[in-house]
Short mmCIF file of C-alpha atoms in Angstrom, two decimals:
data_model
loop_
_atom_site.label_atom_id
_atom_site.label_comp_id
_atom_site.label_asym_id
_atom_site.label_seq_id
_atom_site.Cartn_x
_atom_site.Cartn_y
_atom_site.Cartn_z
CA LEU A 1 -18.80 -5.73 18.83
CA ALA A 2 -20.44 -6.89 15.68
CA GLY A 3 -22.45 -9.28 17.15
CA ALA A 4 -23.49 -6.85 20.16
CA GLY A 5 -25.10 -4.67 17.41
CA VAL A 6 -22.57 -1.74 17.26
CA GLY A 7 -24.14 -0.22 14.29
CA THR A 8 -21.39 1.11 12.97
CA ILE A 9 -17.87 -0.28 12.70
CA GLY A 10 -14.23 1.03 11.06
CA LEU A 11 -11.26 -1.16 10.26
CA MET A 12 -8.26 0.62 9.95
CA ASP A 13 -5.05 -1.78 8.54
CA SER A 14 -2.75 -1.26 5.37
CA ASP A 15 -1.63 -5.18 5.32
CA ALA A 16 -2.94 -8.18 3.54
CA VAL A 17 -3.77 -11.16 5.05
CA ASP A 18 -0.22 -13.51 5.61
CA LEU A 19 -0.50 -17.00 7.04
CA SER A 20 1.45 -15.92 10.44
CA ASN A 21 -1.50 -14.00 11.36
CA LEU A 22 -4.17 -16.85 11.32
CA HIS A 23 -3.38 -18.03 14.89
CA ARG A 24 -4.24 -14.83 16.45
CA GLN A 25 -6.46 -12.77 14.01
CA ILE A 26 -9.62 -14.62 13.83
CA LEU A 27 -11.79 -12.45 11.06
CA HIS A 28 -9.30 -14.10 8.56
CA GLY A 29 -8.97 -17.62 7.38
CA VAL A 30 -6.49 -19.36 4.84
CA ALA A 31 -8.87 -18.29 1.76
CA ASP A 32 -8.15 -14.80 2.91
CA ILE A 33 -4.25 -15.35 2.50
CA GLY A 34 -3.22 -12.16 0.28
CA HIS A 35 -6.11 -10.49 0.69
CA PRO A 36 -6.30 -7.05 2.27
CA LYS A 37 -7.54 -7.24 6.24
CA THR A 38 -9.64 -4.59 5.64
CA GLU A 39 -11.71 -6.44 3.23
CA SER A 40 -11.14 -9.69 4.91
CA GLY A 41 -12.56 -8.44 7.99
CA ARG A 42 -15.57 -6.59 6.29
CA HIS A 43 -16.73 -9.55 4.85
CA ALA A 44 -16.54 -11.73 8.25
CA LEU A 45 -18.27 -9.03 10.03
CA ALA A 46 -21.21 -8.85 7.46
CA ARG A 47 -21.72 -12.60 7.78
CA LEU A 48 -21.90 -12.10 11.35
CA ASN A 49 -24.46 -9.22 11.28
CA PRO A 50 -25.72 -8.31 7.91
CA ASP A 51 -27.70 -4.80 9.18
CA ILE A 52 -24.50 -3.09 10.57
CA ARG A 53 -22.24 -0.61 8.63
CA VAL A 54 -18.91 -1.91 8.27
CA ILE A 55 -16.09 0.71 6.73
CA ALA A 56 -12.98 -0.36 5.47
CA HIS A 57 -9.77 2.22 5.86
CA GLN A 58 -7.27 0.35 3.64
CA GLN A 59 -4.59 2.57 4.91
CA ARG A 60 -2.10 2.90 7.80
CA LEU A 61 -2.43 5.56 10.45
CA THR A 62 -0.66 8.58 10.21
CA SER A 63 -0.31 11.88 11.50
CA GLU A 64 -1.78 13.43 8.75
CA ASN A 65 -5.09 11.59 8.74
CA ALA A 66 -5.44 10.21 12.25
CA LEU A 67 -7.66 12.97 13.58
CA GLU A 68 -9.93 13.30 10.50
CA LEU A 69 -10.48 9.61 10.51
CA PHE A 70 -11.26 9.67 14.39
CA ALA A 71 -13.63 12.35 13.95
CA ALA A 72 -16.00 9.74 12.47
CA TYR A 73 -16.14 7.73 15.31
CA ASP A 74 -17.60 7.62 18.96
CA LEU A 75 -14.74 5.15 20.16
CA ILE A 76 -11.77 3.89 18.90
CA VAL A 77 -10.46 0.46 19.80
CA ASP A 78 -6.38 0.37 19.44
CA GLY A 79 -5.22 -3.09 18.00
CA SER A 80 -1.68 -1.47 16.92
CA ASP A 81 1.06 -3.74 17.30
CA ASN A 82 4.18 -1.34 17.24
CA PHE A 83 5.15 1.54 19.27
CA PRO A 84 4.59 4.17 16.93
CA ALA A 85 1.24 3.58 15.97
CA ARG A 86 0.21 3.32 19.88
CA TYR A 87 1.38 6.42 20.60
CA LEU A 88 -0.22 8.02 17.66
CA VAL A 89 -3.48 6.48 18.58
CA ASN A 90 -3.06 7.98 22.07
CA ASP A 91 -2.18 11.46 20.93
CA ALA A 92 -4.91 11.45 18.12
CA ALA A 93 -7.59 10.39 20.77
CA VAL A 94 -6.73 12.52 23.05
CA LEU A 95 -6.34 15.83 21.02
CA SER A 96 -9.89 15.16 19.41
CA GLY A 97 -11.12 14.44 22.63
CA LYS A 98 -12.20 10.34 21.73
CA PRO A 99 -12.45 7.30 24.27
CA TYR A 100 -10.33 4.75 23.27
CA ILE A 101 -9.45 1.37 24.58
CA TYR A 102 -5.84 0.22 24.58
CA ALA A 103 -4.23 -3.39 25.06
CA ALA A 104 -1.22 -4.28 24.28
CA VAL A 105 0.07 -8.70 24.18
CA PHE A 106 3.15 -10.12 24.40
CA GLN A 107 4.32 -13.89 24.43
CA TYR A 108 1.93 -14.98 27.26
CA GLU A 109 1.18 -11.95 28.98
CA GLY A 110 -0.77 -8.33 27.92
CA GLN A 111 -2.34 -5.23 29.51
CA ALA A 112 -5.33 -2.96 28.62
CA MET A 113 -6.55 0.53 29.94
CA THR A 114 -9.58 2.63 28.73
CA VAL A 115 -8.48 6.23 27.94
CA ALA A 116 -10.91 9.01 28.56
CA PRO A 117 -9.97 12.42 27.68
CA GLY A 118 -10.95 14.81 30.40
CA LYS A 119 -11.96 11.77 32.85
CA GLY A 120 -8.51 10.00 33.55
CA PRO A 121 -4.81 9.37 32.58
CA CYS A 122 -3.71 8.66 29.13
CA TYR A 123 -1.21 6.23 27.61
CA ARG A 124 1.41 8.95 27.93
CA CYS A 125 0.84 9.58 31.52
CA LEU A 126 1.69 5.61 31.88
CA PHE A 127 4.55 5.54 29.37
CA ALA A 128 5.87 9.37 28.77
CA ASP A 129 7.70 8.16 25.66
CA PRO A 130 8.52 5.42 23.78
CA PRO A 131 11.68 2.79 24.10
CA GLU A 132 14.53 3.15 22.10
CA PRO A 133 14.09 1.22 18.95
CA GLY A 134 15.90 -2.17 19.31
CA THR A 135 15.29 -2.18 22.84
CA VAL A 136 11.72 -4.35 23.06
CA PRO A 137 11.41 -7.38 20.63
CA SER A 138 8.31 -7.18 18.92
CA CYS A 139 5.90 -9.93 18.58
CA GLN A 140 7.05 -11.13 15.22
CA GLU A 141 10.72 -11.54 17.01
CA ALA A 142 9.57 -12.98 20.35
CA GLY A 143 5.85 -14.67 19.57
CA ILE A 144 2.50 -14.66 20.92
CA LEU A 145 0.06 -17.09 21.80
CA GLY A 146 -3.04 -16.62 19.64
CA SER A 147 -5.21 -17.28 22.41
CA VAL A 148 -3.72 -14.21 24.39
CA ALA A 149 -4.78 -12.21 21.48
CA GLY A 150 -8.02 -13.15 21.68
CA PHE A 151 -8.56 -12.63 25.49
CA PHE A 152 -7.49 -9.15 25.31
CA GLY A 153 -9.53 -8.72 22.34
CA SER A 154 -12.29 -9.93 23.95
CA LEU A 155 -11.74 -7.63 27.12
CA GLN A 156 -11.75 -4.87 24.45
CA ALA A 157 -14.82 -5.57 23.31
CA THR A 158 -15.87 -5.49 26.91
CA GLU A 159 -14.62 -2.52 27.78
CA ALA A 160 -16.25 -0.97 24.65
CA LEU A 161 -19.41 -2.09 25.46
CA LYS A 162 -19.29 -0.75 29.08
CA TYR A 163 -18.49 2.98 27.74
CA LEU A 164 -20.81 2.65 25.01
CA LEU A 165 -23.61 1.44 26.75
CA GLY A 166 -22.69 3.22 30.11
CA PHE A 167 -23.06 0.62 32.30
CA GLY A 168 -19.93 -1.09 34.79
CA GLU A 169 -16.75 0.30 35.60
CA PRO A 170 -14.50 1.20 32.92
CA LEU A 171 -10.82 0.87 33.04
CA ILE A 172 -10.13 4.25 33.66
CA GLY A 173 -7.09 5.05 35.42
CA ARG A 174 -6.64 1.73 36.03
CA LEU A 175 -4.14 -0.96 33.95
CA LEU A 176 -5.19 -4.47 33.80
CA VAL A 177 -2.28 -6.43 33.82
CA ALA A 178 -2.40 -10.65 33.20
CA ASP A 179 0.02 -13.43 33.28
CA LEU A 180 -1.77 -16.06 31.23
CA LYS A 181 0.79 -18.47 31.82
CA THR A 182 0.26 -18.18 35.65
CA MET A 183 -3.46 -16.48 35.07
CA ALA A 184 -2.13 -14.26 37.39
CA VAL A 185 -4.06 -11.07 36.72
CA ARG A 186 -4.03 -7.45 39.05
CA THR A 187 -5.02 -3.85 38.05
CA ILE A 188 -2.52 -1.01 38.64
CA ALA A 189 -3.99 2.59 39.93
CA VAL A 190 -2.37 5.22 37.25
CA PRO A 191 -2.64 8.72 38.36
CA ARG A 192 -3.06 11.36 35.92
CA ASP A 193 0.33 13.16 34.85
CA PRO A 194 -0.27 16.84 35.65
CA ASP A 195 2.34 17.83 32.81
CA CYS A 196 1.53 15.08 30.40
CA ALA A 197 2.68 16.26 27.15
CA VAL A 198 -0.65 15.54 25.44
CA CYS A 199 -3.36 15.97 28.21
CA GLY A 200 -1.77 18.07 30.29
CA PRO A 201 -2.84 21.74 30.37
CA ARG A 202 -0.03 22.39 27.63
CA PRO A 203 -0.72 19.66 24.89
#
């Protein structure tokens, strides 16, 4: 997105760079270990494109700050790695009328969808409630091939540019699912849930 010239990019993360991040989080390098991820990311994007504005939000997304933070942006790209954050991104984006690009990865697989409030289904139309804690292993527990994160990150960037520039067919109402171990890629139609707790008539 920085290379494409998106004028203002906000980075939000409360963590510091760790050695275990480097195989999949390519904004950071060994010299950045121990430094805040938002600052490391801001410096990397500034080196790539010094003419854009990069805002570092060194904090965790919460129900108290989500709506205010989202209000400053035209589009949200969800790079969260846990279910509470993923549902919070969806709910805050839909309630504030902000489109967002969702993706999730696990080992060799991933999925992605573009959520455009008022134009298609949201994440809760697809998965109404989060799974019970402990029933789905995290990436830290199960592992992930770093290039899978890169594949879906590039897909998210493509969806973001399509939406911002108004060309092509974004993944609105369609879930793209890919198993990169076999290179099986398919899209699944996702209907809007008329009784959705967030994007339905009684949010």
